[in-house]
PDB file of C-alpha atoms in Angstrom:
ATOM      1  CA  MET F   7      10.877 -16.905  27.458  1.00  0.00           C
ATOM      2  CA  LYS F   8      12.698 -18.382  24.398  1.00  0.00           C
ATOM      3  CA  SER F   9      13.815 -15.787  21.905  1.00  0.00           C
ATOM      4  CA  LEU F  10      13.778 -16.316  17.655  1.00  0.00           C
ATOM      5  CA  SER F  11      16.794 -17.301  16.264  1.00  0.00           C
ATOM      6  CA  LEU F  12      18.621 -15.085  13.811  1.00  0.00           C
ATOM      7  CA  ARG F  13      17.003 -16.506  10.942  1.00  0.00           C
ATOM      8  CA  TRP F  14      13.395 -15.687  11.984  1.00  0.00           C
ATOM      9  CA  ARG F  15      14.496 -12.509  13.134  1.00  0.00           C
ATOM     10  CA  LEU F  16      15.988 -11.028  10.017  1.00  0.00           C
ATOM     11  CA  SER F  17      12.873 -13.098   8.395  1.00  0.00           C
ATOM     12  CA  LEU F  18      10.179 -10.458  10.349  1.00  0.00           C
ATOM     13  CA  LEU F  19      12.424  -7.814   9.835  1.00  0.00           C
ATOM     14  CA  VAL F  20      12.601  -7.670   6.299  1.00  0.00           C
ATOM     15  CA  THR F  21       9.062  -8.901   6.161  1.00  0.00           C
ATOM     16  CA  LEU F  22       8.347  -5.436   7.962  1.00  0.00           C
ATOM     17  CA  VAL F  23      10.478  -3.068   6.398  1.00  0.00           C
ATOM     18  CA  LEU F  24       8.655  -4.215   2.826  1.00  0.00           C
ATOM     19  CA  ILE F  25       5.488  -4.271   4.738  1.00  0.00           C
ATOM     20  CA  ALA F  26       5.904  -0.389   5.687  1.00  0.00           C
ATOM     21  CA  GLY F  27       6.978   0.328   2.115  1.00  0.00           C
ATOM     22  CA  PHE F  28       4.116  -0.961   0.456  1.00  0.00           C
ATOM     23  CA  ALA F  29       2.212   0.686   2.787  1.00  0.00           C
ATOM     24  CA  ILE F  30       3.132   3.806   1.838  1.00  0.00           C
ATOM     25  CA  MET F  31       3.067   3.125  -2.106  1.00  0.00           C
ATOM     26  CA  ALA F  32      -0.344   2.015  -1.421  1.00  0.00           C
ATOM     27  CA  LEU F  33      -1.513   4.913   0.146  1.00  0.00           C
ATOM     28  CA  VAL F  34       0.047   7.471  -1.774  1.00  0.00           C
ATOM     29  CA  ALA F  35      -1.310   5.303  -4.898  1.00  0.00           C
ATOM     30  CA  TYR F  36      -5.049   5.279  -2.763  1.00  0.00           C
ATOM     31  CA  TRP F  37      -4.594   9.088  -3.042  1.00  0.00           C
ATOM     32  CA  GLU F  38      -3.917   9.704  -5.884  1.00  0.00           C
ATOM     33  CA  MET F  39      -6.404   7.951  -7.543  1.00  0.00           C
ATOM     34  CA  ASP F  40      -9.151   8.999  -5.720  1.00  0.00           C
ATOM     35  CA  GLU F  41      -8.082  12.669  -6.545  1.00  0.00           C
ATOM     36  CA  SER F  42      -7.868  11.741  -9.990  1.00  0.00           C
ATOM     37  CA  MET F  43     -11.337  10.709  -9.859  1.00  0.00           C
ATOM     38  CA  GLN F  44     -12.672  13.771  -7.845  1.00  0.00           C
ATOM     39  CA  ARG F  45     -10.797  15.829 -10.960  1.00  0.00           C
ATOM     40  CA  ASP F  46     -12.630  13.372 -13.169  1.00  0.00           C
ATOM     41  CA  ALA F  47     -15.913  13.980 -11.076  1.00  0.00           C
ATOM     42  CA  ARG F  48     -15.359  17.957 -11.386  1.00  0.00           C
ATOM     43  CA  GLN F  49     -14.526  18.288 -14.779  1.00  0.00           C
ATOM     44  CA  THR F  50     -17.846  16.002 -15.712  1.00  0.00           C
ATOM     45  CA  LEU F  51     -19.855  18.078 -13.684  1.00  0.00           C
ATOM     46  CA  GLY F  52     -17.965  21.459 -15.191  1.00  0.00           C
ATOM     47  CA  ALA F  53     -19.600  19.907 -18.492  1.00  0.00           C
ATOM     48  CA  LEU F  54     -22.883  19.168 -17.545  1.00  0.00           C
ATOM     49  CA  THR F  55     -22.707  22.836 -16.259  1.00  0.00           C
ATOM     50  CA  THR F  56     -21.661  24.395 -19.108  1.00  0.00           C
ATOM     51  CA  ALA F  57     -24.329  22.552 -21.208  1.00  0.00           C
ATOM     52  CA  ALA F  58     -27.309  22.851 -18.734  1.00  0.00           C
ATOM     53  CA  LEU F  59     -26.576  26.917 -18.490  1.00  0.00           C
ATOM     54  CA  GLY F  60     -26.995  26.616 -22.478  1.00  0.00           C
ATOM     55  CA  SER F  61     -30.355  24.968 -22.153  1.00  0.00           C
ATOM     56  CA  PRO F  62     -33.029  27.589 -21.641  1.00  0.00           C
ATOM     57  CA  ASP F  63     -30.941  29.458 -25.101  1.00  0.00           C
ATOM     58  CA  GLU F  64     -32.764  26.461 -27.031  1.00  0.00           C
ATOM     59  CA  SER F  65     -35.821  25.894 -25.629  1.00  0.00           C
ATOM     60  CA  GLU F  66     -37.574  28.458 -24.034  1.00  0.00           C
ATOM     61  CA  SER F  67     -40.747  26.261 -22.445  1.00  0.00           C
ATOM     62  CA  ASP F  68     -39.763  24.391 -19.034  1.00  0.00           C
ATOM     63  CA  ALA F  69     -40.712  21.296 -20.484  1.00  0.00           C
ATOM     64  CA  GLY F  70     -38.528  21.938 -23.309  1.00  0.00           C
ATOM     65  CA  ILE F  71     -35.642  22.716 -20.807  1.00  0.00           C
ATOM     66  CA  GLN F  72     -36.080  19.714 -19.227  1.00  0.00           C
ATOM     67  CA  ALA F  73     -36.403  17.245 -22.257  1.00  0.00           C
ATOM     68  CA  GLU F  74     -33.018  19.310 -23.073  1.00  0.00           C
ATOM     69  CA  LEU F  75     -31.016  18.152 -20.024  1.00  0.00           C
ATOM     70  CA  GLU F  76     -32.684  14.573 -19.626  1.00  0.00           C
ATOM     71  CA  SER F  77     -30.806  14.217 -23.887  1.00  0.00           C
ATOM     72  CA  ILE F  78     -27.455  16.131 -21.994  1.00  0.00           C
ATOM     73  CA  VAL F  79     -27.605  13.338 -19.245  1.00  0.00           C
ATOM     74  CA  ARG F  80     -28.053  10.938 -21.494  1.00  0.00           C
ATOM     75  CA  ALA F  81     -25.370  11.523 -23.795  1.00  0.00           C
ATOM     76  CA  THR F  82     -22.893  12.188 -21.343  1.00  0.00           C
ATOM     77  CA  THR F  83     -22.906  10.103 -18.080  1.00  0.00           C
ATOM     78  CA  ARG F  84     -24.691   7.500 -16.975  1.00  0.00           C
ATOM     79  CA  ARG F  85     -28.309   8.281 -16.396  1.00  0.00           C
ATOM     80  CA  GLU F  86     -28.626   6.581 -12.855  1.00  0.00           C
ATOM     81  CA  SER F  87     -25.819   8.789 -11.613  1.00  0.00           C
ATOM     82  CA  THR F  88     -26.629  12.522 -12.188  1.00  0.00           C
ATOM     83  CA  ARG F  89     -29.532  14.484 -11.325  1.00  0.00           C
ATOM     84  CA  TYR F  90     -30.717  18.155 -12.124  1.00  0.00           C
ATOM     85  CA  ARG F  91     -32.687  20.765 -10.458  1.00  0.00           C
ATOM     86  CA  PHE F  92     -33.771  23.926 -12.404  1.00  0.00           C
ATOM     87  CA  TRP F  93     -35.849  26.798 -11.541  1.00  0.00           C
ATOM     88  CA  TRP F  94     -36.548  30.518 -12.415  1.00  0.00           C
ATOM     89  CA  ASP F  95     -36.797  32.890  -9.168  1.00  0.00           C
ATOM     90  CA  ASP F  96     -39.982  33.216  -9.890  1.00  0.00           C
ATOM     91  CA  GLN F  97     -41.513  29.628 -10.250  1.00  0.00           C
ATOM     92  CA  PRO F  98     -40.837  26.033  -8.311  1.00  0.00           C
ATOM     93  CA  ALA F  99     -38.248  24.022  -9.276  1.00  0.00           C
ATOM     94  CA  ARG F 100     -38.129  21.031 -11.496  1.00  0.00           C
ATOM     95  CA  THR F 101     -35.435  17.499 -10.710  1.00  0.00           C
ATOM     96  CA  GLY F 102     -34.945  14.784 -12.909  1.00  0.00           C
ATOM     97  CA  PRO F 103     -34.085  12.495 -14.314  1.00  0.00           C
ATOM     98  CA  VAL F 104     -35.150  11.042 -11.543  1.00  0.00           C
ATOM     99  CA  ASP F 105     -37.735  12.635  -8.863  1.00  0.00           C
ATOM    100  CA  ASN F 106     -37.683  10.640  -5.617  1.00  0.00           C
ATOM    101  CA  ALA F 107     -36.765  11.458  -2.187  1.00  0.00           C
ATOM    102  CA  GLU F 108     -32.861  10.602  -2.370  1.00  0.00           C
ATOM    103  CA  THR F 109     -32.911  13.905  -5.409  1.00  0.00           C
ATOM    104  CA  ASP F 110     -34.519  16.108  -2.993  1.00  0.00           C
ATOM    105  CA  GLU F 111     -32.122  15.139  -0.258  1.00  0.00           C
ATOM    106  CA  VAL F 112     -29.143  15.555  -2.307  1.00  0.00           C
ATOM    107  CA  PHE F 113     -30.304  19.348  -3.574  1.00  0.00           C
ATOM    108  CA  ARG F 114     -31.896  20.045  -0.070  1.00  0.00           C
ATOM    109  CA  ARG F 115     -28.062  19.221   1.182  1.00  0.00           C
ATOM    110  CA  ALA F 116     -26.461  21.311  -1.282  1.00  0.00           C
ATOM    111  CA  MET F 117     -28.104  23.993  -0.707  1.00  0.00           C
ATOM    112  CA  ALA F 118     -27.904  24.497   3.137  1.00  0.00           C
ATOM    113  CA  ALA F 119     -23.990  23.354   2.574  1.00  0.00           C
ATOM    114  CA  VAL F 120     -23.348  25.988  -0.336  1.00  0.00           C
ATOM    115  CA  ALA F 121     -23.894  29.940  -0.926  1.00  0.00           C
ATOM    116  CA  PRO F 122     -25.496  30.959  -4.279  1.00  0.00           C
ATOM    117  CA  PRO F 123     -22.957  31.670  -7.009  1.00  0.00           C
ATOM    118  CA  PRO F 124     -23.191  35.534  -8.084  1.00  0.00           C
ATOM    119  CA  VAL F 125     -24.597  35.655 -11.604  1.00  0.00           C
ATOM    120  CA  GLY F 126     -22.547  33.921 -14.381  1.00  0.00           C
ATOM    121  CA  GLN F 127     -20.766  31.942 -12.189  1.00  0.00           C
ATOM    122  CA  HIS F 128     -20.709  28.730 -10.356  1.00  0.00           C
ATOM    123  CA  VAL F 129     -20.009  27.200  -7.007  1.00  0.00           C
ATOM    124  CA  TYR F 130     -18.904  23.391  -6.517  1.00  0.00           C
ATOM    125  CA  GLY F 131     -19.800  21.264  -3.193  1.00  0.00           C
ATOM    126  CA  ARG F 132     -19.913  18.211  -1.794  1.00  0.00           C
ATOM    127  CA  VAL F 133     -22.470  16.211  -0.001  1.00  0.00           C
ATOM    128  CA  GLY F 134     -22.560  12.978   2.136  1.00  0.00           C
ATOM    129  CA  ARG F 135     -20.199  10.772   2.619  1.00  0.00           C
ATOM    130  CA  GLY F 136     -18.930   7.486   1.111  1.00  0.00           C
ATOM    131  CA  LYS F 137     -20.984   5.365  -1.853  1.00  0.00           C
ATOM    132  CA  GLN F 138     -23.676   8.018  -0.343  1.00  0.00           C
ATOM    133  CA  ALA F 139     -21.573  11.180  -1.806  1.00  0.00           C
ATOM    134  CA  PHE F 140     -22.415  13.387  -4.475  1.00  0.00           C
ATOM    135  CA  GLY F 141     -20.726  16.265  -5.810  1.00  0.00           C
ATOM    136  CA  VAL F 142     -23.036  19.507  -6.799  1.00  0.00           C
ATOM    137  CA  VAL F 143     -22.415  22.354  -9.321  1.00  0.00           C
ATOM    138  CA  TRP F 144     -25.044  25.396  -8.669  1.00  0.00           C
ATOM    139  CA  ALA F 145     -24.713  27.983 -11.642  1.00  0.00           C
ATOM    140  CA  ARG F 146     -26.686  31.047 -12.238  1.00  0.00           C
ATOM    141  CA  LYS F 147     -27.648  33.278 -15.067  1.00  0.00           C
ATOM    142  CA  ILE F 148     -29.826  36.047 -16.692  1.00  0.00           C
ATOM    143  CA  VAL F 149     -31.822  34.367 -19.589  1.00  0.00           C
ATOM    144  CA  ARG F 150     -34.267  37.353 -21.481  1.00  0.00           C
ATOM    145  CA  GLY F 151     -34.203  39.123 -18.200  1.00  0.00           C
ATOM    146  CA  ARG F 152     -35.165  35.996 -15.601  1.00  0.00           C
ATOM    147  CA  LEU F 153     -32.921  34.500 -13.078  1.00  0.00           C
ATOM    148  CA  PHE F 154     -31.907  30.803 -13.833  1.00  0.00           C
ATOM    149  CA  ASN F 155     -30.408  28.577 -11.668  1.00  0.00           C
ATOM    150  CA  VAL F 156     -29.514  25.033 -12.500  1.00  0.00           C
ATOM    151  CA  GLN F 157     -28.004  22.534 -10.354  1.00  0.00           C
ATOM    152  CA  VAL F 158     -26.087  19.339 -11.646  1.00  0.00           C
ATOM    153  CA  ALA F 159     -25.256  16.240  -8.864  1.00  0.00           C
ATOM    154  CA  TYR F 160     -22.961  13.563  -9.801  1.00  0.00           C
ATOM    155  CA  SER F 161     -23.103  10.512  -7.834  1.00  0.00           C
ATOM    156  CA  ASN F 162     -19.627   9.035  -6.410  1.00  0.00           C
ATOM    157  CA  ARG F 163     -20.921   6.047  -6.469  1.00  0.00           C
ATOM    158  CA  TYR F 164     -18.880   4.737  -9.166  1.00  0.00           C
ATOM    159  CA  ALA F 165     -16.020   5.651  -7.562  1.00  0.00           C
ATOM    160  CA  TYR F 166     -16.744   4.743  -4.520  1.00  0.00           C
ATOM    161  CA  ASN F 167     -16.942   0.991  -5.806  1.00  0.00           C
ATOM    162  CA  GLU F 168     -13.569   1.541  -7.620  1.00  0.00           C
ATOM    163  CA  MET F 169     -12.017   2.798  -5.373  1.00  0.00           C
ATOM    164  CA  ARG F 170     -13.053   0.034  -3.022  1.00  0.00           C
ATOM    165  CA  GLU F 171     -11.595  -2.749  -5.058  1.00  0.00           C
ATOM    166  CA  PHE F 172      -8.688  -1.293  -5.732  1.00  0.00           C
ATOM    167  CA  ARG F 173      -8.198  -1.126  -1.710  1.00  0.00           C
ATOM    168  CA  ASN F 174      -9.200  -4.763  -1.919  1.00  0.00           C
ATOM    169  CA  VAL F 175      -6.697  -5.534  -4.619  1.00  0.00           C
ATOM    170  CA  ILE F 176      -4.208  -3.546  -2.860  1.00  0.00           C
ATOM    171  CA  LEU F 177      -4.609  -5.775   0.125  1.00  0.00           C
ATOM    172  CA  ILE F 178      -4.525  -9.206  -1.148  1.00  0.00           C
ATOM    173  CA  LEU F 179      -1.426  -8.118  -3.373  1.00  0.00           C
ATOM    174  CA  GLY F 180      -0.019  -6.778  -0.317  1.00  0.00           C
ATOM    175  CA  GLY F 181      -0.600 -10.167   1.996  1.00  0.00           C
ATOM    176  CA  ALA F 182       0.524 -12.504  -0.656  1.00  0.00           C
ATOM    177  CA  VAL F 183       3.880  -9.977  -1.122  1.00  0.00           C
ATOM    178  CA  ALA F 184       4.330 -10.103   2.223  1.00  0.00           C
ATOM    179  CA  LEU F 185       3.995 -14.126   2.662  1.00  0.00           C
ATOM    180  CA  ALA F 186       6.011 -14.752  -0.396  1.00  0.00           C
ATOM    181  CA  THR F 187       8.911 -12.483   1.050  1.00  0.00           C
ATOM    182  CA  GLY F 188       8.673 -13.642   4.555  1.00  0.00           C
ATOM    183  CA  VAL F 189       9.466 -17.252   2.912  1.00  0.00           C
ATOM    184  CA  ALA F 190      11.939 -16.263   0.315  1.00  0.00           C
ATOM    185  CA  THR F 191      13.879 -14.413   3.055  1.00  0.00           C
ATOM    186  CA  SER F 192      13.643 -17.296   5.860  1.00  0.00           C
ATOM    187  CA  LEU F 193      15.069 -19.581   3.075  1.00  0.00           C
ATOM    188  CA  VAL F 194      17.592 -17.543   1.914  1.00  0.00           C
ATOM    189  CA  ILE F 195      19.132 -16.711   5.240  1.00  0.00           C
ATOM    190  CA  LEU F 196      18.496 -20.579   6.040  1.00  0.00           C
ATOM    191  CA  ALA F 197      21.452 -21.076   2.598  1.00  0.00           C
ATOM    192  CA  GLY F 198      22.919 -18.337   4.330  1.00  0.00           C
ATOM    193  CA  LEU F 199      23.896 -19.695   7.359  1.00  0.00           C
ATOM    194  CA  LYS F 200      24.699 -23.197   6.522  1.00  0.00           C
ATOM    195  CA  PRO F 201      28.207 -22.715   6.416  1.00  0.00           C
ATOM    196  CA  ILE F 202      27.736 -22.591  10.447  1.00  0.00           C
ATOM    197  CA  GLY F 203      26.051 -25.667  10.638  1.00  0.00           C
ATOM    198  CA  ARG F 204      28.750 -26.820   8.578  1.00  0.00           C
ATOM    199  CA  THR F 205      31.506 -25.262  10.839  1.00  0.00           C
ATOM    200  CA  ALA F 206      29.818 -26.820  13.962  1.00  0.00           C
ATOM    201  CA  ARG F 207      29.442 -30.271  12.878  1.00  0.00           C
ATOM    202  CA  ILE F 208      33.434 -30.265  12.058  1.00  0.00           C
ATOM    203  CA  VAL F 209      34.391 -28.635  15.260  1.00  0.00           C
ATOM    204  CA  ALA F 210      31.883 -31.237  17.133  1.00  0.00           C
ATOM    205  CA  ASN F 211      34.200 -33.817  16.110  1.00  0.00           C
ATOM    206  CA  ILE F 212      37.415 -32.698  16.987  1.00  0.00           C
ATOM    207  CA  SER F 213      38.985 -34.234  19.531  1.00  0.00           C
ATOM    208  CA  ALA F 214      42.599 -34.028  20.722  1.00  0.00           C
ATOM    209  CA  ARG F 215      44.031 -36.607  18.763  1.00  0.00           C
ATOM    210  CA  ASN F 216      43.098 -34.591  15.260  1.00  0.00           C
ATOM    211  CA  MET F 217      43.560 -31.203  16.774  1.00  0.00           C
ATOM    212  CA  ASP F 218      44.663 -29.156  13.720  1.00  0.00           C
ATOM    213  CA  ARG F 219      43.675 -26.390  10.808  1.00  0.00           C
ATOM    214  CA  SER F 220      43.085 -28.472   8.172  1.00  0.00           C
ATOM    215  CA  HIS F 221      39.583 -29.395   8.900  1.00  0.00           C
ATOM    216  CA  LEU F 222      38.636 -25.190   8.546  1.00  0.00           C
ATOM    217  CA  ASP F 223      41.178 -24.547   5.883  1.00  0.00           C
ATOM    218  CA  SER F 224      39.021 -26.299   3.269  1.00  0.00           C
ATOM    219  CA  LEU F 225      35.970 -25.161   4.099  1.00  0.00           C
ATOM    220  CA  PRO F 226      34.035 -22.819   2.128  1.00  0.00           C
ATOM    221  CA  VAL F 227      32.518 -20.372   3.671  1.00  0.00           C
ATOM    222  CA  PRO F 228      31.329 -16.760   2.946  1.00  0.00           C
ATOM    223  CA  GLY F 229      32.837 -13.284   2.679  1.00  0.00           C
ATOM    224  CA  GLU F 230      31.051 -12.489   6.067  1.00  0.00           C
ATOM    225  CA  LEU F 231      32.007 -15.609   7.788  1.00  0.00           C
ATOM    226  CA  ARG F 232      35.668 -15.692   6.832  1.00  0.00           C
ATOM    227  CA  LEU F 233      37.523 -14.067   9.300  1.00  0.00           C
ATOM    228  CA  PHE F 234      35.224 -15.837  12.191  1.00  0.00           C
ATOM    229  CA  VAL F 235      36.530 -19.375  10.665  1.00  0.00           C
ATOM    230  CA  GLN F 236      40.119 -18.093  10.310  1.00  0.00           C
ATOM    231  CA  SER F 237      39.859 -17.334  14.501  1.00  0.00           C
ATOM    232  CA  LEU F 238      38.717 -20.292  15.155  1.00  0.00           C
ATOM    233  CA  SER F 239      41.270 -21.956  12.484  1.00  0.00           C
ATOM    234  CA  ASP F 240      43.993 -20.511  14.120  1.00  0.00           C
ATOM    235  CA  MET F 241      42.912 -20.949  17.626  1.00  0.00           C
ATOM    236  CA  LEU F 242      42.797 -25.117  16.601  1.00  0.00           C
ATOM    237  CA  GLU F 243      46.494 -24.441  15.568  1.00  0.00           C
ATOM    238  CA  ARG F 244      47.245 -22.652  18.554  1.00  0.00           C
ATOM    239  CA  LEU F 245      45.819 -25.538  20.568  1.00  0.00           C
ATOM    240  CA  HIS F 246      47.330 -28.593  18.597  1.00  0.00           C
ATOM    241  CA  ARG F 247      51.009 -26.848  19.053  1.00  0.00           C
ATOM    242  CA  ALA F 248      49.496 -26.795  22.892  1.00  0.00           C
ATOM    243  CA  MET F 249      48.598 -30.775  22.493  1.00  0.00           C
ATOM    244  CA  GLN F 250      52.069 -30.719  20.740  1.00  0.00           C
ATOM    245  CA  ALA F 251      54.021 -29.611  23.214  1.00  0.00           C
ATOM    246  CA  GLN F 252      52.324 -31.078  26.320  1.00  0.00           C
ATOM    247  CA  ARG F 253      52.624 -34.685  24.705  1.00  0.00           C
ATOM    248  CA  ARG F 254      56.930 -34.225  24.443  1.00  0.00           C
ATOM    249  CA  PHE F 255      56.911 -32.915  27.754  1.00  0.00           C
ATOM    250  CA  THR F 256      55.212 -35.995  28.916  1.00  0.00           C
ATOM    251  CA  ALA F 257      57.381 -37.847  26.961  1.00  0.00           C
ATOM    252  CA  ASP F 258      60.519 -36.458  27.896  1.00  0.00           C
ATOM    253  CA  ALA F 259      59.727 -36.777  31.882  1.00  0.00           C
ATOM    254  CA  SER F 260      58.916 -40.183  31.148  1.00  0.00           C
ATOM    255  CA  HIS F 261      62.220 -40.859  29.589  1.00  0.00           C
ATOM    256  CA  GLU F 262      64.065 -39.062  32.259  1.00  0.00           C
ATOM    257  CA  LEU F 263      61.913 -40.831  34.780  1.00  0.00           C
ATOM    258  CA  ARG F 264      62.807 -44.697  33.696  1.00  0.00           C
ATOM    259  CA  THR F 265      66.489 -43.767  32.329  1.00  0.00           C
ATOM    260  CA  PRO F 266      67.715 -43.534  36.414  1.00  0.00           C
ATOM    261  CA  LEU F 267      65.585 -46.916  37.837  1.00  0.00           C
ATOM    262  CA  ALA F 268      67.467 -49.008  34.507  1.00  0.00           C
ATOM    263  CA  VAL F 269      70.745 -47.921  35.837  1.00  0.00           C
ATOM    264  CA  ALA F 270      70.253 -48.717  39.609  1.00  0.00           C
TER     265      ALA F 270
END
């Protein structure tokens, strides 16, 4: 099997190193963005829960509490991304702003995932995965001698979509950078190897009649190849001297052989 040329091996090595570095930075950035969005979601849930706990103080009826929660949801978040449920321990729960099977399932799973918080405190839980995930906060407090419970769920759907777009941008950008790096590295290495090609062509034209170091002494080469060209030039100089010595010996021997014959 024919091995890759030095040009392509170096290009592949540089490209792989760059891809590895870019992948590490992309993973770190992706993780940091995910953590940041989770923190923002928790802060949003905390603000919603704090506001929701104050709703019984504004109205004594369940309908008034629900209207207060509706106004809080509209004012602070996307209505379709937020769910809430509240109840008194002696009454059934009310949910909103969308009362459907998905909302019921979210809070059912939240009830199973987290234990009831102590009165006056809240607990955070997360249910579902991917774009179906919800962050849920459950809080309780005593209002007019009765135990009031409120749960607020915030969908991760928008965060999931943003993370997916971020991931796609990273993949596209990474592929473009890798391709551009591979091409640029190959061209740079090709330009750097041109002196070797010129040296090879000069050496190929050297014969016994023009064997001297002057062919290589004027050749412009980078510092990395200077020692190689210098050694090659010295070798040509030694061969040139050896050839000259051989020619002189042959000429002297021929002269000595012709002289006795001429005398005879």
